[in-house]
Coordinates of C-alpha atoms and ligand atoms in Angstrom, one line a residue:
M1170 CA 120.0 72.3 97.6
A1171 CA 122.2 75.2 98.1
L1172 CA 120.9 78.6 97.6
N1173 CA 122.7 81.6 96.6
L1174 CA 121.3 84.9 97.8
T1175 CA 119.3 85.5 94.1
Q1176 CA 117.9 82.0 94.3
K1177 CA 116.8 82.0 98.1
I1178 CA 115.0 85.9 97.5
I1179 CA 113.5 84.2 93.9
K1180 CA 112.0 80.7 95.7
A1181 CA 110.9 82.9 98.1
H1182 CA 108.2 85.6 96.0
L1183 CA 107.9 82.5 92.9
L1184 CA 104.6 82.6 91.3
S1185 CA 105.9 80.4 88.6
G1186 CA 107.8 78.9 86.7
E1187 CA 111.3 77.2 86.7
M1188 CA 114.3 78.7 88.5
T1189 CA 116.3 77.8 85.4
A1190 CA 118.6 80.4 83.8
G1191 CA 116.5 81.8 80.5
A1192 CA 113.1 80.5 81.9
E1193 CA 109.9 83.0 82.2
I1194 CA 109.2 83.4 85.9
A1195 CA 106.5 85.4 87.6
L1196 CA 107.0 87.1 90.7
R1197 CA 105.3 88.8 94.0
I1198 CA 107.0 92.1 94.3
D1199 CA 106.1 93.4 98.3
Q1200 CA 107.6 96.9 97.3
T1201 CA 107.4 99.8 94.1
L1202 CA 109.5 102.9 93.8
T1203 CA 108.3 105.4 91.5
Q1204 CA 110.1 109.4 90.7
D1205 CA 108.0 112.3 89.1
A1206 CA 109.3 111.7 85.3
T1207 CA 108.3 108.1 85.3
G1208 CA 105.7 108.3 88.2
T1209 CA 102.8 110.3 86.8
M1210 CA 102.8 107.0 83.5
A1211 CA 102.5 104.3 86.1
Y1212 CA 99.6 106.8 87.9
L1213 CA 97.9 107.2 84.8
Q1214 CA 98.2 103.1 83.8
F1215 CA 97.3 102.6 88.0
E1216 CA 94.7 104.4 86.8
A1217 CA 93.2 102.9 83.7
I1218 CA 93.4 99.6 85.3
G1219 CA 90.8 100.9 87.6
L1220 CA 91.5 99.7 91.0
P1221 CA 90.5 101.5 94.3
R1222 CA 93.9 100.9 96.3
V1223 CA 97.4 99.4 96.0
R1224 CA 98.2 95.9 96.7
T1225 CA 102.0 95.5 97.5
E1226 CA 103.4 95.7 101.2
L1227 CA 104.2 99.1 100.2
S1228 CA 104.5 102.0 97.8
V1229 CA 106.7 105.2 97.6
S1230 CA 106.5 107.5 95.4
Y1231 CA 109.3 110.5 95.1
V1232 CA 110.0 113.7 93.7
D1233 CA 113.6 114.0 92.6
H1234 CA 113.5 114.5 89.0
N1235 CA 111.8 117.9 87.8
T1236 CA 111.6 119.4 90.5
L1237 CA 112.4 123.3 89.4
Q1238 CA 109.3 124.6 88.9
M1239 CA 109.7 127.7 86.3
G1240 CA 106.0 127.0 84.7
F1241 CA 103.0 125.4 85.3
R1242 CA 104.3 121.8 84.2
N1243 CA 106.1 120.2 87.1
P1244 CA 104.0 121.8 90.0
D1245 CA 100.6 120.3 88.1
D1246 CA 102.8 117.0 88.2
H1247 CA 103.6 117.0 91.9
A1248 CA 100.6 117.9 92.5
Y1249 CA 98.9 115.0 90.9
L1250 CA 101.5 113.1 91.8
R1251 CA 100.6 114.0 95.9
T1252 CA 96.4 113.4 95.3
V1253 CA 97.0 110.0 93.4
A1254 CA 99.1 108.8 95.9
A1255 CA 97.1 110.0 99.4
K1256 CA 93.9 108.2 96.7
F1257 CA 95.7 104.7 96.5
G1258 CA 97.9 104.6 99.7
I1259 CA 101.7 105.3 98.1
T1260 CA 103.6 107.5 100.3
F1261 CA 104.3 110.1 99.0
S1262 CA 108.0 111.8 98.9
P1263 CA 107.5 115.7 98.1
A1264 CA 110.2 118.1 95.9
G1265 CA 113.3 118.2 98.0
T1266 CA 113.3 115.4 100.7
G1267 CA 116.2 113.8 98.2
I1268 CA 116.4 111.2 95.2
C1269 CA 114.6 108.4 95.2
H1270 CA 116.8 105.8 95.3
Q1271 CA 119.3 107.5 98.7
L1272 CA 115.8 107.4 100.4
H1273 CA 114.7 104.6 100.1
L1274 CA 117.8 102.6 100.9
E1275 CA 117.0 105.1 104.3
N1276 CA 113.9 104.8 105.2
F1277 CA 112.4 101.8 103.1
A1278 CA 114.6 99.0 101.7
K1279 CA 114.7 95.7 103.2
P1280 CA 116.9 92.3 103.7
G1281 CA 115.4 90.0 101.1
K1282 CA 112.3 91.8 99.8
T1283 CA 111.6 92.2 96.0
L1284 CA 111.0 96.4 94.7
V1285 CA 110.2 97.0 91.1
G1286 CA 110.7 100.8 90.6
S1287 CA 110.2 103.1 87.5
D1288 CA 114.0 103.9 88.1
S1289 CA 116.9 102.1 86.1
H1290 CA 119.2 102.3 89.3
T1291 CA 116.6 101.0 91.6
P1292 CA 119.1 97.9 92.5
T1293 CA 120.3 99.9 94.8
A1294 CA 118.6 98.6 96.9
G1295 CA 120.8 95.6 96.9
G1296 CA 122.9 97.3 99.1
V1297 CA 120.8 96.1 102.1
G1298 CA 120.3 92.8 100.4
S1299 CA 116.8 93.3 98.8
M1300 CA 116.5 92.1 95.5
A1301 CA 115.6 95.3 93.5
M1302 CA 114.9 95.6 89.5
G1303 CA 114.5 98.7 87.5
A1304 CA 111.5 98.8 85.3
G1305 CA 108.6 100.6 82.9
G1306 CA 105.9 102.5 85.0
L1307 CA 103.3 100.0 83.3
S1308 CA 105.3 97.3 85.5
V1309 CA 105.5 99.3 88.5
A1310 CA 101.5 100.1 88.1
L1311 CA 100.7 96.5 87.8
A1312 CA 103.2 95.4 89.9
M1313 CA 101.0 97.9 92.3
A1314 CA 97.9 96.1 91.4
G1315 CA 99.2 93.0 92.7
E1316 CA 99.6 92.0 89.0
P1317 CA 103.2 89.4 88.9
Y1318 CA 106.2 90.8 87.6
V1319 CA 107.7 88.5 84.5
I1320 CA 111.4 88.6 83.7
S1321 CA 113.5 85.6 83.0
M1322 CA 115.4 83.7 84.9
P1323 CA 118.9 85.8 85.2
K1324 CA 122.3 84.1 85.5
V1325 CA 124.0 83.7 89.1
V1326 CA 127.1 85.9 88.8
K1327 CA 129.2 86.0 91.7
I1328 CA 131.7 88.7 92.1
H1329 CA 134.0 87.6 94.5
L1330 CA 135.1 89.8 97.3
T1331 CA 138.8 89.8 98.7
G1332 CA 141.0 92.4 100.2
Q1333 CA 140.4 95.7 101.2
L1334 CA 140.4 98.6 99.4
P1335 CA 143.4 100.5 99.4
G1336 CA 144.0 104.4 100.3
W1337 CA 141.8 106.3 97.9
A1338 CA 140.1 104.0 95.9
T1339 CA 136.4 103.6 97.0
G1340 CA 132.9 101.5 96.0
K1341 CA 133.1 103.5 92.7
D1342 CA 136.3 102.6 92.3
V1343 CA 134.9 98.9 92.6
I1344 CA 131.7 99.3 90.0
L1345 CA 134.4 101.0 87.6
H1346 CA 136.9 98.4 87.4
L1347 CA 133.8 95.8 87.3
L1348 CA 132.5 98.0 84.1
G1349 CA 136.2 98.4 82.3
L1350 CA 136.3 94.8 82.6
L1351 CA 132.5 93.2 82.0
T1352 CA 131.6 96.3 80.2
V1353 CA 128.1 98.1 79.7
K1354 CA 126.7 94.9 77.9
G1355 CA 128.3 92.5 80.1
G1356 CA 125.5 92.1 83.3
V1357 CA 122.5 91.4 80.7
G1358 CA 120.1 88.8 81.5
K1359 CA 122.3 88.4 85.1
V1360 CA 122.3 89.2 88.6
M1361 CA 125.9 90.5 89.8
E1362 CA 125.7 88.7 93.6
Y1363 CA 128.6 90.0 95.3
A1364 CA 130.1 87.9 98.1
G1365 CA 133.9 86.4 99.6
P1366 CA 135.8 88.3 103.0
G1367 CA 135.8 92.0 101.3
V1368 CA 132.4 91.6 101.9
A1369 CA 132.3 93.0 105.6
T1370 CA 134.8 95.8 104.7
L1371 CA 132.7 97.7 103.2
S1372 CA 130.0 99.6 104.8
V1373 CA 126.2 100.0 103.4
P1374 CA 126.7 103.2 101.1
E1375 CA 129.6 101.7 99.7
R1376 CA 127.5 99.3 98.7
A1377 CA 124.7 101.2 97.7
V1378 CA 127.2 102.9 95.3
I1379 CA 128.2 99.4 93.7
T1380 CA 124.5 98.3 93.3
N1381 CA 123.2 101.9 91.7
M1382 CA 126.1 101.7 88.5
G1383 CA 125.2 97.9 88.2
A1384 CA 122.3 99.1 86.4
E1385 CA 124.8 100.3 84.0
L1386 CA 126.4 96.7 83.4
G1387 CA 122.4 96.2 82.1
A1388 CA 122.5 93.6 84.8
T1389 CA 119.4 92.1 86.1
T1390 CA 120.1 93.6 89.7
S1391 CA 123.0 94.0 92.2
I1392 CA 122.9 92.4 95.7
F1393 CA 124.3 92.2 98.8
P1394 CA 124.6 90.4 101.7
S1395 CA 123.0 91.0 104.5
D1396 CA 125.3 91.1 107.8
D1397 CA 126.7 93.1 110.7
V1398 CA 128.0 96.2 108.7
T1399 CA 123.9 96.3 107.2
K1400 CA 122.0 95.9 110.7
A1401 CA 124.4 98.3 111.8
F1402 CA 122.8 100.8 109.1
F1403 CA 119.7 99.6 109.9
T1404 CA 120.4 100.7 113.1
A1405 CA 121.5 103.9 112.3
M1406 CA 119.1 104.6 110.0
G1407 CA 116.9 104.2 113.4
R1408 CA 114.7 101.3 112.0
P1409 CA 116.6 97.9 113.5
E1410 CA 113.6 95.5 113.3
D1411 CA 114.3 96.0 109.1
Y1412 CA 116.9 94.1 109.9
A1413 CA 117.5 90.0 108.9
P1414 CA 120.6 88.0 108.0
L1415 CA 119.8 86.5 104.7
A1416 CA 124.0 85.3 102.6
A1417 CA 124.0 82.4 100.1
D1418 CA 124.2 79.0 101.6
A1419 CA 127.5 77.4 101.9
G1420 CA 128.4 75.7 98.3
A1421 CA 125.7 77.9 96.8
T1422 CA 126.6 77.3 93.2
Y1423 CA 127.3 80.1 90.5
D1424 CA 126.3 80.4 86.5
E1425 CA 130.0 83.0 86.5
V1426 CA 132.4 83.8 89.4
V1427 CA 134.4 87.4 88.7
E1428 CA 137.7 87.7 91.6
I1429 CA 137.9 90.9 92.7
D1430 CA 141.2 91.7 95.2
L1431 CA 139.9 94.9 96.5
S1432 CA 143.4 95.2 97.5
T1433 CA 144.3 96.2 94.2
L1434 CA 142.4 98.6 93.0
E1435 CA 143.0 102.4 92.5
P1436 CA 140.6 105.5 91.8
L1437 CA 139.3 105.5 87.9
A1438 CA 136.9 107.5 86.0
A1439 CA 134.3 106.6 83.3
A1440 CA 135.3 108.5 80.1
P1441 CA 133.5 110.6 78.0
H1442 CA 131.3 109.2 76.3
M1443 CA 130.5 105.3 77.7
P1444 CA 130.5 104.2 81.3
D1445 CA 133.1 101.7 80.4
R1446 CA 135.6 103.2 78.9
M1447 CA 138.1 103.6 82.2
V1448 CA 141.3 105.1 82.4
R1449 CA 143.4 105.5 85.7
I1450 CA 143.1 109.1 87.4
A1451 CA 147.0 109.1 87.9
D1452 CA 146.8 108.9 83.5
L1453 CA 144.4 111.7 83.8
D1454 CA 146.5 113.6 86.2
G1455 CA 146.8 117.0 84.9
M1456 CA 143.8 117.7 82.1
K1457 CA 142.3 120.6 82.7
V1458 CA 138.6 120.2 85.0
D1459 CA 136.4 122.9 84.0
Q1460 CA 133.6 121.6 86.3
V1461 CA 132.7 119.4 89.3
C1462 CA 129.2 117.8 90.2
I1463 CA 129.1 116.2 92.6
G1464 CA 125.3 113.6 93.8
S1465 CA 123.4 111.8 92.4
C1466 CA 122.2 108.9 93.5
T1467 CA 125.0 107.3 92.4
N1468 CA 127.3 109.1 95.4
S1469 CA 125.5 111.6 97.5
S1470 CA 125.6 110.1 100.9
Y1471 CA 126.4 111.4 104.2
A1472 CA 129.7 109.1 104.0
D1473 CA 130.0 110.6 100.1
L1474 CA 130.4 114.0 101.2
K1475 CA 132.0 114.3 104.6
A1476 CA 134.9 112.9 103.2
V1477 CA 134.4 115.7 100.2
A1478 CA 134.2 118.5 103.3
Q1479 CA 137.4 116.9 104.8
I1480 CA 139.1 117.7 101.3
L1481 CA 137.9 120.8 101.1
A1482 CA 138.3 121.9 104.9
G1483 CA 140.5 125.2 104.9
K1484 CA 140.9 125.3 101.0
R1485 CA 139.5 127.0 98.0
I1486 CA 138.3 124.9 94.8
D1487 CA 140.9 126.7 91.8
P1488 CA 138.6 130.1 90.6
A1489 CA 138.3 129.0 87.3
T1490 CA 135.9 125.7 88.2
D1491 CA 132.5 125.3 89.2
L1492 CA 132.0 123.0 92.1
L1493 CA 127.8 122.0 92.2
I1494 CA 126.8 119.8 95.3
S1495 CA 123.4 118.1 95.7
P1496 CA 123.0 116.4 98.6
G1497 CA 121.0 112.6 98.3
S1498 CA 118.8 113.6 101.1
K1499 CA 117.8 115.8 103.8
Q1500 CA 118.8 114.0 106.1
V1501 CA 122.5 114.0 104.5
L1502 CA 122.4 117.5 104.3
K1503 CA 120.9 117.5 108.3
M1504 CA 124.3 115.5 109.4
L1505 CA 126.6 117.6 107.6
A1506 CA 124.7 120.2 108.9
A1507 CA 125.4 118.6 112.7
E1508 CA 128.8 117.9 112.4
G1509 CA 129.3 121.4 111.0
L1510 CA 130.5 120.6 107.8
I1511 CA 128.6 122.2 105.5
E1512 CA 130.4 125.3 106.2
P1513 CA 134.3 124.1 104.6
L1514 CA 131.5 123.2 101.6
L1515 CA 130.4 127.0 101.2
D1516 CA 134.1 128.5 102.2
A1517 CA 135.9 126.6 99.9
G1518 CA 133.1 128.2 96.9
A1519 CA 131.1 125.1 96.3
R1520 CA 127.6 125.8 95.0
L1521 CA 125.0 123.6 97.6
L1522 CA 121.8 122.4 95.2
E1523 CA 118.6 121.3 96.6
C1524 CA 118.7 117.2 97.3
S1525 CA 117.0 116.1 94.5
C1526 CA 118.6 114.9 90.8
G1527 CA 119.5 118.2 89.1
P1528 CA 122.2 118.4 87.4
C1529 CA 122.2 113.7 86.5
I1530 CA 118.6 115.0 84.9
G1531 CA 120.1 117.8 83.0
M1532 CA 118.4 120.6 85.5
G1533 CA 120.3 122.4 85.5
G1534 CA 123.9 122.3 85.4
S1535 CA 125.3 122.2 82.3
P1536 CA 129.0 122.6 82.1
V1537 CA 130.7 125.2 79.4
S1538 CA 130.9 124.6 76.4
A1539 CA 133.5 121.2 75.0
G1540 CA 133.9 122.2 78.3
V1541 CA 135.3 119.1 81.3
S1542 CA 133.3 118.0 83.7
A1543 CA 134.3 115.7 86.6
R1544 CA 131.1 113.5 87.4
T1545 CA 130.4 111.3 90.5
F1546 CA 127.4 110.3 88.4
N1547 CA 126.9 107.0 86.8
R1548 CA 126.4 108.3 83.3
N1549 CA 127.9 110.0 80.4
F1550 CA 126.2 109.9 77.3
E1551 CA 127.2 112.7 74.6
G1552 CA 124.6 115.6 75.7
R1553 CA 123.2 114.6 78.3
S1554 CA 124.5 117.0 81.1
G1555 CA 123.3 120.0 78.7
T1556 CA 125.7 120.5 76.9
Q1557 CA 126.1 118.7 73.8
D1558 CA 129.7 118.5 73.8
G1559 CA 130.5 118.8 77.6
Q1560 CA 133.1 115.7 78.1
V1561 CA 131.8 113.9 81.1
Y1562 CA 134.1 112.1 83.2
L1563 CA 132.0 110.1 85.9
V1564 CA 134.8 109.5 89.0
S1565 CA 134.5 109.1 92.6
P1566 CA 133.4 112.2 95.4
Q1567 CA 137.7 112.3 96.8
T1568 CA 138.4 112.2 93.4
A1569 CA 136.0 114.9 92.4
A1570 CA 137.4 117.0 95.5
L1571 CA 140.9 117.0 94.7
A1572 CA 139.8 118.1 90.7
A1573 CA 137.9 120.7 92.4
L1574 CA 141.2 122.0 94.5
R1575 CA 142.9 121.9 91.6
G1576 CA 140.9 122.6 88.8
A1577 CA 142.6 120.0 87.0
F1578 CA 142.8 115.8 87.3
T1579 CA 145.3 114.8 90.7
D1580 CA 146.6 111.6 91.6
P1581 CA 145.3 111.2 94.7
A1582 CA 149.0 109.2 95.2
T1583 CA 150.6 112.8 94.5
W1584 CA 147.8 114.5 97.4
G1585 CA 149.2 113.1 100.6
D1586 CA 146.8 111.0 103.0
A1587 CA 142.9 109.5 102.0
P1588 CA 140.3 111.3 104.4
E1589 CA 139.2 108.2 106.7
K1590 CA 136.2 106.0 105.9
A1591 CA 133.1 107.9 107.6
D1592 CA 131.3 106.6 109.7
F1593 CA 127.5 106.8 111.0
P1594 CA 127.6 109.7 114.2
A1595 CA 126.1 108.1 117.6
E1596 CA 123.0 110.7 116.6
V1597 CA 121.2 110.2 113.3
P1598 CA 118.3 113.1 112.7
S1599 CA 115.3 111.4 111.5
I1600 CA 113.1 112.6 108.6
R1601 CA 110.4 110.1 108.0
H1602 CA 107.9 113.3 109.4
L1603 CA 108.4 114.6 106.0
F1604 CA 106.8 111.7 104.3
L1605 CA 103.4 111.9 103.9
P1606 CA 101.6 108.7 104.7
P1607 CA 98.3 108.7 102.3
P1608 CA 94.8 108.5 103.8
A1609 CA 93.2 105.3 105.6
D1610 CA 90.8 104.9 103.2
G1611 CA 91.5 107.4 99.9
A1612 CA 87.6 107.5 98.6
A1613 CA 86.9 111.4 99.6
V1614 CA 90.9 112.6 98.6
T1615 CA 90.5 114.6 94.5
I1616 CA 92.6 113.6 92.5
Q1617 CA 94.3 117.3 90.8
R1618 CA 94.7 117.3 87.8
G1619 CA 96.1 120.2 85.4
P1620 CA 96.5 120.3 81.7
N1621 CA 99.5 119.5 81.8
I1622 CA 98.7 116.0 82.7
A1623 CA 96.8 114.5 79.6
P1624 CA 95.6 110.6 79.9
L1625 CA 96.7 107.9 77.6
P1626 CA 96.3 108.2 74.6
P1627 CA 94.4 104.6 72.9
F1628 CA 96.5 102.6 70.2
G1629 CA 95.8 100.1 68.7
P1630 CA 96.5 96.4 67.7
L1631 CA 99.2 94.8 66.2
P1632 CA 98.0 94.6 62.4
A1633 CA 98.3 91.0 60.4
V1634 CA 100.7 93.1 57.8
I1635 CA 103.2 94.9 59.3
K1636 CA 104.0 97.3 55.9
A1637 CA 105.6 100.1 56.4
P1638 CA 109.5 101.7 55.8
V1639 CA 112.6 101.8 57.4
A1640 CA 111.8 105.3 59.0
L1641 CA 115.5 106.0 60.5
K1642 CA 118.4 103.7 60.5
V1643 CA 121.0 104.6 63.7
G1644 CA 124.2 103.4 64.8
D1645 CA 125.5 101.2 67.5
D1646 CA 124.3 101.9 71.5
I1647 CA 121.6 103.9 70.2
T1648 CA 120.3 105.3 74.4
T1649 CA 117.5 106.3 75.4
D1650 CA 118.4 109.8 75.8
H1651 CA 119.1 109.6 72.3
I1652 CA 115.4 108.2 71.0
L1653 CA 113.8 111.0 74.0
P1654 CA 116.6 113.8 75.8
A1655 CA 116.5 114.3 79.4
G1656 CA 116.2 118.0 80.2
A1657 CA 113.9 120.3 81.5
Q1658 CA 112.0 121.3 79.0
I1659 CA 111.7 117.4 77.1
T1660 CA 111.1 115.9 80.8
A1661 CA 108.2 118.4 82.0
L1662 CA 105.6 117.2 79.2
R1663 CA 106.0 113.6 80.0
S1664 CA 102.5 113.1 81.9
N1665 CA 101.5 114.5 77.8
I1666 CA 102.5 112.0 76.1
P1667 CA 101.6 113.7 72.1
A1668 CA 103.4 117.1 72.7
I1669 CA 106.5 115.2 74.3
S1670 CA 106.4 112.5 71.4
E1671 CA 107.5 115.5 69.1
Y1672 CA 111.0 115.8 70.5
I1673 CA 111.4 112.0 69.9
F1674 CA 115.0 111.8 68.2
S1675 CA 115.3 115.0 68.0
R1676 CA 119.1 115.1 68.6
V1677 CA 119.8 112.2 66.1
D1678 CA 117.0 113.3 63.6
A1679 CA 115.7 116.7 63.3
A1680 CA 113.2 115.3 60.9
F1681 CA 112.2 112.0 62.0
V1682 CA 108.7 114.2 63.8
A1683 CA 107.4 115.1 60.8
R1684 CA 108.7 112.1 58.3
I1685 CA 107.2 109.6 60.4
K1686 CA 104.0 111.6 61.1
E1687 CA 104.0 111.9 57.0
L1688 CA 104.4 108.3 56.7
G1689 CA 101.9 107.6 59.2
K1690 CA 104.4 104.4 60.6
G1691 CA 107.9 103.4 60.2
V1692 CA 109.9 100.6 61.4
I1693 CA 113.7 101.9 63.2
L1694 CA 116.8 99.6 62.1
G1695 CA 118.9 99.5 65.6
G1696 CA 122.5 99.0 65.5
E1697 CA 124.2 97.0 68.8
N1698 CA 122.8 97.4 71.9
Y1699 CA 119.8 99.5 71.0
G1700 CA 118.2 101.3 73.7
Q1701 CA 120.6 101.4 77.0
G1702 CA 120.9 103.6 79.1
S1703 CA 118.0 104.8 81.4
S1704 CA 114.2 103.0 82.3
R1705 CA 112.3 105.9 80.4
E1706 CA 109.5 104.4 78.6
H1707 CA 108.2 107.3 76.8
A1708 CA 111.2 106.3 74.7
A1709 CA 108.8 103.6 73.7
L1710 CA 105.5 105.4 74.2
G1711 CA 107.0 109.0 72.0
P1712 CA 107.5 106.2 69.1
R1713 CA 104.9 104.2 69.6
Y1714 CA 102.4 107.1 69.9
L1715 CA 104.0 108.2 66.4
G1716 CA 103.2 105.5 64.5
V1717 CA 106.4 103.0 64.5
V1718 CA 105.2 99.5 64.5
A1719 CA 108.7 97.4 65.2
V1720 CA 112.6 98.6 65.8
V1721 CA 114.7 95.8 63.8
A1722 CA 118.2 95.5 65.2
K1723 CA 121.7 93.8 65.7
S1724 CA 121.1 93.5 69.7
M1725 CA 118.6 95.5 72.4
A1726 CA 119.0 96.5 75.7
R1727 CA 116.6 94.6 78.5
I1728 CA 114.8 97.6 80.0
H1729 CA 113.7 99.1 76.7
R1730 CA 113.2 95.8 75.1
A1731 CA 110.5 95.2 78.1
N1732 CA 109.1 98.7 77.0
L1733 CA 108.7 98.5 73.5
V1734 CA 106.7 95.0 74.7
N1735 CA 104.6 96.3 76.8
F1736 CA 103.7 99.6 74.1
G1737 CA 103.0 97.1 70.9
I1738 CA 106.1 97.6 69.7
L1739 CA 107.6 94.4 68.2
P1740 CA 111.3 94.0 68.8
L1741 CA 113.0 91.9 65.9
L1742 CA 116.5 90.9 65.7
L1743 CA 118.6 90.6 62.8
V1744 CA 119.3 86.7 62.2
D1745 CA 122.3 87.9 60.3
K1746 CA 124.2 91.2 61.4
A1747 CA 125.5 91.4 58.1
D1748 CA 122.1 92.2 56.4
Y1749 CA 122.1 95.9 59.3
D1750 CA 124.3 97.1 56.0
R1751 CA 122.6 95.8 53.3
I1752 CA 118.7 97.7 54.2
P1753 CA 119.1 101.0 53.2
A1754 CA 117.4 104.5 54.8
A1755 CA 113.9 104.5 53.9
A1756 CA 113.0 100.9 52.3
G1757 CA 110.4 99.2 52.8
I1758 CA 109.4 96.8 54.8
R1759 CA 106.8 93.7 55.0
L1760 CA 106.6 91.5 58.0
D1761 CA 103.6 89.0 57.9
T1762 CA 103.2 88.5 61.2
A1763 CA 101.1 85.7 61.4
T1764 CA 104.6 84.0 61.0
L1765 CA 106.0 85.3 64.3
A1766 CA 106.5 81.9 66.7
P1767 CA 108.5 82.7 70.0
G1768 CA 112.6 82.0 69.1
Q1769 CA 111.5 81.7 66.3
P1770 CA 113.5 83.4 62.3
A1771 CA 110.6 84.4 60.1
P1772 CA 111.2 86.5 57.2
M1773 CA 110.6 89.9 56.8
T1774 CA 110.5 91.3 52.8
V1775 CA 113.2 94.5 52.1
E1776 CA 112.1 96.8 49.4
G1777 CA 115.1 96.5 46.3
V1778 CA 116.8 93.5 49.1
G1779 CA 114.6 91.3 49.3
E1780 CA 113.9 88.6 52.4
V1781 CA 116.2 89.3 55.5
M1782 CA 115.6 86.3 58.4
V1783 CA 114.3 88.4 61.7
V1784 CA 114.1 86.3 65.3
N1785 CA 111.9 87.5 68.1
D1786 CA 113.8 86.2 72.1
L1787 CA 109.9 86.6 73.4
T1788 CA 107.8 84.4 75.4
A1789 CA 104.8 83.4 74.2
K1790 CA 102.9 85.9 76.6
E1791 CA 104.8 88.7 75.1
L1792 CA 103.8 88.2 71.8
D1793 CA 100.2 87.7 72.6
I1794 CA 100.8 91.2 74.8
I1795 CA 102.2 92.7 71.5
K1796 CA 99.1 91.6 69.2
A1797 CA 97.1 92.7 72.1
G1798 CA 99.0 96.1 71.1
G1799 CA 100.2 96.9 74.9
L1800 CA 99.6 95.1 78.0
L1801 CA 97.5 97.6 79.0
N1802 CA 94.9 96.4 76.3
Q1803 CA 95.9 93.2 77.5
V1804 CA 94.9 93.6 81.0
R1805 CA 91.8 95.9 80.4
Q1806 CA 91.0 92.8 78.9
A1807 CA 91.6 90.4 80.4
R1808 CA 89.9 92.4 83.5
A1809 CA 86.7 93.3 81.0
Ligands
F3S3019 FE1 117.9 111.3 89.8 FE2 120.2 110.6 88.3 FE3 120.1 108.7 89.7 S1 118.4 111.1 87.1 S2 118.2 108.6 90.0 S3 120.3 110.7 90.1 S4 120.5 108.7 87.5

């Protein structure tokens, strides 16, 4: 039978299950990656499993989120990550080397391999044909332990590309176009598989922009075939041996097909505060821009920054506009330096930041109050920039550079010719020596634990009867940023659950933590798409620690739902969405957990309302995990 690319990789890694959409499948995982903000917890969990060494082909621990070292917390985390990596056989990438996804793409991603990463933009590696999925830290810990990675068999959407990007249109505009078309819910339960003659016209960095931001569609992952363009990329990166051709079989079938004629695309922006609020740059022409940020795992490649340097060369940015640039890796920085492309950036007035996530995760670079910030990033949720009323537009590097020069959005049609597409230089400098490989035997390594590293709190099993009040009622599109805000002060506490839990829902309802502590336990009532956004499992761990037993919502985002399961919080959906309006905040809830069966509706008693039907979309295995009080409890019990 002719297989599409996704089916081919899944088939080669299938440990159990049927390849029919929606069926539960267990996959063998070849590679894992972590970043520091989620990594500390992943390694605390790996330690709790009790194995002497990881069982993957390759595991890499990157430090790119909390790189600021003001006070002991982040340095404590970095030292823990470095030593735990050496002990358990994990490659370590020190702070400042670059952003995890950019580094993984350049140095480690391989066509046809499975990769699970504790970061929602792990699908970036799909730009070279990896099946790369974002997951919670616990799933990564288990993958490192050689446990299968369990997902629902995704539907496969063929994104059929024809034509060629014209003028100022870029890879970013392809994915922004798709987001406008399909929305942030359009990819849930699906893999976006790119195909068609337009694929060959896109470079690997352009493909990686598209697979990176496929995360905003809610997709399981996005993937490009591995072809001659991929081969040239691997050769330029100094690892031609890692190339392997990979494509869908002729005659392969797909669950859905979306047609995109690249030649019809133009520069776009995602307007505040959602990545799918699409507007044409031409329609924003003249709108004042206070700040421009170029970088992030989406748009920080050599090609991106070369285009920026070409636009800025010999010019000065608008004096009322701040321009911040974070290169994606030291390799990118070295390539720019070697070609004399740093000077035009500096002379134009840009501020060159460290090779890290930086402003994307709120590590500095917040815009002025109520300011407009044009960013090449992938998310523009309210408050994520660190300025609560900041207005973030997501754009391509080219659009960002023009905005910096003029201090306003600029229709590129009025500007002149677009810079030429960058090819890699003949000599690409390597930074491979900066990664710390683990010693062959980690037995002698002592793990360094500063006071910021707190052990995992123990969690009990699901009670037979849930009797708890609604501790918080929230609206639609609650993101993990709403549940647990980003920012330097908070993310520094990610290896300390009691401390970080103090910030749960702090920007939604400042009284929430005090209230649930007093109640002892509670239920969250959510609207549509509850938990969208980043994969941060602390958005489940924190509520669990505070006593949240269940989330009842109209609909739920995939990764957050998986995190709720992993940490023993019951995710339930309202059978009749209209019941959301009938359930008052603070109403008492009663649910007999014996009535729960996989995929079956169950009655929930709501004080003052009566019976409300809820349904779960859990598998039998997931229900068992929740009943055990979480996955770690279950794995420990199985290994005892
Ligand atoms: Fe980092 Fe932002 Fe990407 S936080 S991993 S650059 S989404």
